[in-house]
PDB file of C-alpha atoms in Angstrom:
ATOM      1  CA  MET K   1       6.338   9.150  -1.730  1.00 74.00           C
ATOM      2  CA  ASN K   2       8.426  11.147  -4.100  1.00 79.00           C
ATOM      3  CA  ASN K   3      11.642  10.035  -5.776  1.00 81.00           C
ATOM      4  CA  PHE K   4      13.876  11.988  -3.357  1.00 85.00           C
ATOM      5  CA  GLU K   5      12.409  10.107  -0.387  1.00 87.00           C
ATOM      6  CA  ILE K   6      12.971   6.823  -2.238  1.00 88.00           C
ATOM      7  CA  VAL K   7      16.620   7.780  -2.851  1.00 88.00           C
ATOM      8  CA  ILE K   8      17.042   8.498   0.881  1.00 90.00           C
ATOM      9  CA  LEU K   9      15.511   5.123   1.785  1.00 89.00           C
ATOM     10  CA  ALA K  10      17.632   3.365  -0.849  1.00 89.00           C
ATOM     11  CA  LEU K  11      20.752   4.955   0.641  1.00 88.00           C
ATOM     12  CA  ALA K  12      19.605   3.844   4.076  1.00 90.00           C
ATOM     13  CA  LEU K  13      19.256   0.272   2.767  1.00 88.00           C
ATOM     14  CA  VAL K  14      22.773   0.410   1.327  1.00 88.00           C
ATOM     15  CA  PHE K  15      24.174   1.845   4.565  1.00 87.00           C
ATOM     16  CA  ASN K  16      22.340  -0.850   6.514  1.00 86.00           C
ATOM     17  CA  SER K  17      24.136  -3.577   4.564  1.00 83.00           C
ATOM     18  CA  TRP K  18      27.398  -1.738   3.912  1.00 80.00           C
ATOM     19  CA  ASN K  19      29.535  -3.530   6.484  1.00 74.00           C
ATOM     20  CA  ALA K  20      28.186  -6.891   5.320  1.00 76.00           C
ATOM     21  CA  TYR K  21      29.214  -6.012   1.743  1.00 77.00           C
ATOM     22  CA  VAL K  22      32.710  -4.991   2.822  1.00 76.00           C
ATOM     23  CA  LYS K  23      33.185  -7.949   5.188  1.00 73.00           C
ATOM     24  CA  ALA K  24      32.065 -10.340   2.456  1.00 73.00           C
ATOM     25  CA  GLY K  25      34.570  -8.715   0.112  1.00 73.00           C
ATOM     26  CA  LEU K  26      37.326  -8.996   2.710  1.00 72.00           C
ATOM     27  CA  LEU K  27      36.535 -12.621   3.491  1.00 73.00           C
ATOM     28  CA  LEU K  28      36.447 -13.456  -0.203  1.00 74.00           C
ATOM     29  CA  SER K  29      39.501 -11.383  -1.156  1.00 73.00           C
ATOM     30  CA  LYS K  30      41.612 -14.481  -1.691  1.00 77.00           C
ATOM     31  CA  GLU K  31      38.889 -16.181  -3.733  1.00 76.00           C
ATOM     32  CA  PRO K  32      38.753 -15.974  -7.535  1.00 80.00           C
ATOM     33  CA  ILE K  33      36.822 -13.081  -9.044  1.00 78.00           C
ATOM     34  CA  VAL K  34      34.093 -15.461 -10.210  1.00 82.00           C
ATOM     35  CA  ARG K  35      33.391 -16.522  -6.625  1.00 80.00           C
ATOM     36  CA  ARG K  36      33.241 -12.891  -5.456  1.00 79.00           C
ATOM     37  CA  LEU K  37      30.874 -12.005  -8.296  1.00 81.00           C
ATOM     38  CA  TYR K  38      28.737 -15.036  -7.501  1.00 83.00           C
ATOM     39  CA  THR K  39      28.445 -14.115  -3.825  1.00 82.00           C
ATOM     40  CA  SER K  40      27.763 -10.457  -4.619  1.00 82.00           C
ATOM     41  CA  GLY K  41      25.193 -11.477  -7.219  1.00 85.00           C
ATOM     42  CA  ILE K  42      23.326 -13.675  -4.761  1.00 87.00           C
ATOM     43  CA  THR K  43      23.301 -10.891  -2.165  1.00 86.00           C
ATOM     44  CA  PHE K  44      22.106  -8.307  -4.690  1.00 89.00           C
ATOM     45  CA  LEU K  45      19.471 -10.602  -6.147  1.00 92.00           C
ATOM     46  CA  MET K  46      18.100 -11.543  -2.740  1.00 91.00           C
ATOM     47  CA  GLU K  47      17.915  -7.944  -1.511  1.00 91.00           C
ATOM     48  CA  PHE K  48      16.448  -6.742  -4.823  1.00 94.00           C
ATOM     49  CA  LEU K  49      13.790  -9.472  -4.882  1.00 95.00           C
ATOM     50  CA  MET K  50      12.916  -9.002  -1.212  1.00 94.00           C
ATOM     51  CA  ALA K  51      12.523  -5.226  -1.709  1.00 93.00           C
ATOM     52  CA  GLY K  52      10.402  -5.863  -4.794  1.00 94.00           C
ATOM     53  CA  THR K  53       8.256  -8.379  -2.956  1.00 95.00           C
ATOM     54  CA  GLY K  54       7.723  -5.875  -0.170  1.00 94.00           C
ATOM     55  CA  ILE K  55       6.838  -3.079  -2.589  1.00 94.00           C
ATOM     56  CA  TRP K  56       4.430  -5.316  -4.459  1.00 95.00           C
ATOM     57  CA  ALA K  57       2.777  -6.559  -1.241  1.00 94.00           C
ATOM     58  CA  GLY K  58       2.489  -3.038   0.138  1.00 93.00           C
ATOM     59  CA  PHE K  59       1.091  -1.704  -3.139  1.00 94.00           C
ATOM     60  CA  LYS K  60      -1.477  -4.499  -3.423  1.00 94.00           C
ATOM     61  CA  THR K  61      -2.640  -4.249   0.194  1.00 93.00           C
ATOM     62  CA  ALA K  62      -2.671  -0.444   0.401  1.00 90.00           C
ATOM     63  CA  SER K  63      -5.820   1.040   1.845  1.00 87.00           C
ATOM     64  CA  SER K  64      -7.790   3.683   0.007  1.00 88.00           C
ATOM     65  CA  GLU K  65      -7.446   5.808   3.147  1.00 89.00           C
ATOM     66  CA  MET K  66      -4.005   7.416   2.840  1.00 88.00           C
ATOM     67  CA  ARG K  67      -3.734   8.199   6.565  1.00 88.00           C
ATOM     68  CA  THR K  68      -3.935   4.478   7.336  1.00 90.00           C
ATOM     69  CA  ASN K  69      -1.126   3.742   4.880  1.00 90.00           C
ATOM     70  CA  ILE K  70       0.984   6.531   6.368  1.00 90.00           C
ATOM     71  CA  LEU K  71       0.469   5.221   9.909  1.00 91.00           C
ATOM     72  CA  ILE K  72       1.409   1.677   8.920  1.00 92.00           C
ATOM     73  CA  SER K  73       4.439   2.915   6.987  1.00 92.00           C
ATOM     74  CA  LEU K  74       5.439   5.175   9.876  1.00 91.00           C
ATOM     75  CA  SER K  75       5.274   2.237  12.273  1.00 93.00           C
ATOM     76  CA  ILE K  76       7.343   0.012  10.004  1.00 93.00           C
ATOM     77  CA  MET K  77      10.056   2.612   9.488  1.00 92.00           C
ATOM     78  CA  LEU K  78      10.204   3.494  13.176  1.00 92.00           C
ATOM     79  CA  VAL K  79      10.530  -0.156  14.220  1.00 93.00           C
ATOM     80  CA  VAL K  80      13.119  -0.891  11.531  1.00 92.00           C
ATOM     81  CA  GLY K  81      15.123   2.230  12.405  1.00 91.00           C
ATOM     82  CA  LEU K  82      15.171   1.372  16.102  1.00 92.00           C
ATOM     83  CA  LYS K  83      16.026  -2.263  15.338  1.00 91.00           C
ATOM     84  CA  VAL K  84      18.965  -1.188  13.173  1.00 88.00           C
ATOM     85  CA  LEU K  85      20.240   1.238  15.820  1.00 87.00           C
ATOM     86  CA  PHE K  86      19.947  -1.282  18.656  1.00 88.00           C
ATOM     87  CA  THR K  87      21.601  -3.982  16.552  1.00 83.00           C
ATOM     88  CA  VAL K  88      24.548  -1.692  15.840  1.00 80.00           C
ATOM     89  CA  ILE K  89      24.867  -0.769  19.512  1.00 81.00           C
ATOM     90  CA  ARG K  90      24.775  -4.425  20.526  1.00 79.00           C
ATOM     91  CA  ALA K  91      27.219  -5.408  17.775  1.00 70.00           C
ATOM     92  CA  GLN K  92      29.800  -2.902  19.035  1.00 60.00           C
ATOM     93  CA  THR K  93      30.952  -5.433  21.599  1.00 53.00           C
ATOM     94  CA  GLN K  94      30.738  -8.573  19.514  1.00 51.00           C
ATOM     95  CA  GLU K  95      32.076  -9.227  16.069  1.00 52.00           C
ATOM     96  CA  ASN K  96      30.464 -12.070  14.169  1.00 51.00           C
ATOM     97  CA  GLU K  97      32.004 -13.137  10.941  1.00 53.00           C
ATOM     98  CA  GLN K  98      29.889 -14.716   8.238  1.00 54.00           C
ATOM     99  CA  GLU K  99      31.241 -17.730   6.434  1.00 55.00           C
ATOM    100  CA  TYR K 100      30.825 -17.705   2.657  1.00 54.00           C
ATOM    101  CA  SER K 101      32.521 -20.980   1.824  1.00 57.00           C
ATOM    102  CA  GLU K 102      29.321 -22.880   1.071  1.00 67.00           C
ATOM    103  CA  ASP K 103      26.485 -21.864  -1.232  1.00 70.00           C
ATOM    104  CA  LYS K 104      23.895 -22.617   1.438  1.00 78.00           C
ATOM    105  CA  ARG K 105      25.543 -20.244   3.925  1.00 78.00           C
ATOM    106  CA  THR K 106      25.860 -17.577   1.241  1.00 76.00           C
ATOM    107  CA  PHE K 107      22.160 -17.885   0.458  1.00 82.00           C
ATOM    108  CA  PHE K 108      21.111 -17.628   4.104  1.00 83.00           C
ATOM    109  CA  ALA K 109      23.438 -14.684   4.745  1.00 79.00           C
ATOM    110  CA  ALA K 110      21.883 -12.939   1.725  1.00 82.00           C
ATOM    111  CA  LEU K 111      18.411 -13.844   2.985  1.00 85.00           C
ATOM    112  CA  LEU K 112      19.200 -12.250   6.353  1.00 84.00           C
ATOM    113  CA  GLU K 113      20.385  -9.090   4.609  1.00 84.00           C
ATOM    114  CA  GLY K 114      17.103  -9.058   2.638  1.00 86.00           C
ATOM    115  CA  VAL K 115      14.767  -8.866   5.641  1.00 92.00           C
ATOM    116  CA  ILE K 116      15.139  -5.103   6.149  1.00 92.00           C
ATOM    117  CA  PRO K 117      14.580  -4.354   2.412  1.00 93.00           C
ATOM    118  CA  LEU K 118      11.414  -6.474   2.613  1.00 93.00           C
ATOM    119  CA  PHE K 119       9.912  -4.369   5.394  1.00 94.00           C
ATOM    120  CA  ILE K 120      11.040  -1.073   3.888  1.00 93.00           C
ATOM    121  CA  GLY K 121       9.608  -2.272   0.576  1.00 93.00           C
ATOM    122  CA  ILE K 122       6.234  -2.845   2.227  1.00 94.00           C
ATOM    123  CA  SER K 123       6.407   0.663   3.632  1.00 93.00           C
ATOM    124  CA  ILE K 124       7.273   2.120   0.230  1.00 93.00           C
ATOM    125  CA  GLY K 125       4.587   0.080  -1.510  1.00 92.00           C
ATOM    126  CA  LEU K 126       1.922   1.431   0.823  1.00 92.00           C
ATOM    127  CA  LEU K 127       2.735   4.995  -0.203  1.00 91.00           C
ATOM    128  CA  SER K 128       3.999   4.622  -3.754  1.00 90.00           C
ATOM    129  CA  LEU K 129       2.141   5.639  -6.879  1.00 89.00           C
ATOM    130  CA  GLN K 130       4.956   4.299  -9.075  1.00 90.00           C
ATOM    131  CA  PRO K 131       6.014   1.034  -7.425  1.00 91.00           C
ATOM    132  CA  TYR K 132       8.042  -0.385 -10.322  1.00 91.00           C
ATOM    133  CA  LEU K 133      10.045   2.805 -10.783  1.00 92.00           C
ATOM    134  CA  HIS K 134      10.787   2.902  -7.064  1.00 92.00           C
ATOM    135  CA  TRP K 135      11.788  -0.763  -7.093  1.00 93.00           C
ATOM    136  CA  LEU K 136      14.239  -0.156  -9.934  1.00 94.00           C
ATOM    137  CA  LEU K 137      15.625   2.895  -8.160  1.00 93.00           C
ATOM    138  CA  ILE K 138      16.235   0.867  -5.006  1.00 93.00           C
ATOM    139  CA  GLY K 139      17.799  -1.906  -7.100  1.00 92.00           C
ATOM    140  CA  LEU K 140      20.174   0.581  -8.714  1.00 94.00           C
ATOM    141  CA  PHE K 141      21.343   1.854  -5.328  1.00 92.00           C
ATOM    142  CA  LEU K 142      21.723  -1.682  -3.944  1.00 90.00           C
ATOM    143  CA  LEU K 143      23.799  -2.679  -6.972  1.00 90.00           C
ATOM    144  CA  LEU K 144      25.998   0.400  -6.657  1.00 91.00           C
ATOM    145  CA  GLY K 145      26.378  -0.265  -2.928  1.00 88.00           C
ATOM    146  CA  ILE K 146      27.494  -3.853  -3.445  1.00 86.00           C
ATOM    147  CA  ILE K 147      29.957  -2.887  -6.168  1.00 85.00           C
ATOM    148  CA  THR K 148      31.349  -0.052  -4.043  1.00 84.00           C
ATOM    149  CA  GLY K 149      31.631  -2.365  -1.035  1.00 81.00           C
ATOM    150  CA  GLN K 150      33.566  -4.913  -3.073  1.00 80.00           C
ATOM    151  CA  VAL K 151      35.892  -2.234  -4.447  1.00 81.00           C
ATOM    152  CA  ALA K 152      36.451  -0.855  -0.930  1.00 78.00           C
ATOM    153  CA  ALA K 153      37.256  -4.366   0.271  1.00 76.00           C
ATOM    154  CA  ILE K 154      39.734  -4.919  -2.543  1.00 76.00           C
ATOM    155  CA  GLN K 155      41.529  -1.652  -1.845  1.00 78.00           C
ATOM    156  CA  LYS K 156      41.560  -2.182   1.944  1.00 71.00           C
ATOM    157  CA  LYS K 157      43.070  -5.611   2.603  1.00 50.00           C
ATOM    158  CA  ASP K 158      42.708  -5.683   6.404  1.00 47.00           C
ATOM    159  CA  ASN K 159      39.788  -5.666   8.839  1.00 47.00           C
ATOM    160  CA  ALA K 160      40.151  -1.967   9.725  1.00 45.00           C
ATOM    161  CA  PHE K 161      36.573  -1.115   8.674  1.00 49.00           C
ATOM    162  CA  ASN K 162      35.299  -0.181  12.107  1.00 51.00           C
ATOM    163  CA  PHE K 163      33.032   2.721  11.144  1.00 59.00           C
ATOM    164  CA  LYS K 164      29.434   1.621  11.541  1.00 71.00           C
ATOM    165  CA  VAL K 165      27.417   3.259   8.768  1.00 81.00           C
ATOM    166  CA  GLU K 166      24.416   1.334  10.045  1.00 83.00           C
ATOM    167  CA  PHE K 167      23.991   4.217  12.507  1.00 85.00           C
ATOM    168  CA  ILE K 168      23.313   6.467   9.534  1.00 88.00           C
ATOM    169  CA  ALA K 169      20.833   3.927   8.153  1.00 89.00           C
ATOM    170  CA  GLY K 170      18.973   3.736  11.455  1.00 88.00           C
ATOM    171  CA  PHE K 171      18.791   7.513  11.684  1.00 91.00           C
ATOM    172  CA  LEU K 172      17.569   7.775   8.076  1.00 90.00           C
ATOM    173  CA  PHE K 173      14.795   5.260   8.754  1.00 91.00           C
ATOM    174  CA  ILE K 174      13.776   7.151  11.884  1.00 92.00           C
ATOM    175  CA  GLU K 175      13.957  10.438   9.965  1.00 91.00           C
ATOM    176  CA  ALA K 176      11.605   9.015   7.351  1.00 90.00           C
ATOM    177  CA  ALA K 177       9.228   7.965  10.137  1.00 89.00           C
ATOM    178  CA  ILE K 178       9.352  11.465  11.629  1.00 90.00           C
ATOM    179  CA  LYS K 179       8.641  12.980   8.220  1.00 89.00           C
ATOM    180  CA  LEU K 180       5.626  10.707   7.855  1.00 87.00           C
ATOM    181  CA  ALA K 181       4.464  11.718  11.341  1.00 88.00           C
ATOM    182  CA  LEU K 182       4.741  15.365  10.337  1.00 88.00           C
ATOM    183  CA  ASN K 183       2.793  14.639   7.126  1.00 83.00           C
ATOM    184  CA  ILE K 184      -0.028  13.004   9.036  1.00 84.00           C
ATOM    185  CA  THR K 185      -0.230  15.783  11.614  1.00 84.00           C
ATOM    186  CA  GLY K 186      -0.208  18.494   8.937  1.00 76.00           C
ATOM    187  CA  PHE K 187       3.057  20.275   9.770  1.00 68.00           C
TER     188      PHE K 187
END
């Protein structure tokens, strides 16, 4: 995987969690800045560590046969992309608000947001020749996404964020799977 593909996947990870970042910022808008930073820090740290764990696990378990790694990575990205798309479609009708009043709930909400980066990290680790650079690149995009989500929440004080950027994330994951399918078939 080259750095451009990693940037696309990092953007997809940010888009996947974008509404959670903004909703957390909106729910915590009346809280002190220290509480917002604490919640954002836990979310960033959990997603960053889960992505790093996935990259490390994928890198350590990668097969010497590159076609096998591509097939596994293709499968992961296709399943994750479809899961994200179906979750967004299902969530159109129901709105579930996370509660960030307790540290335990904050941790579990951050853990839930870290599941997708874990699987995408495994996929990246299977194909990466520079796993630590790719991990830092993903971490940079996640950090920028969380900061941007908090700023967007501060500037927009109501719950009018109805645009689901998770659609874009799902399509980017599926696009990455299609690109891997084209790589394996030789197109």
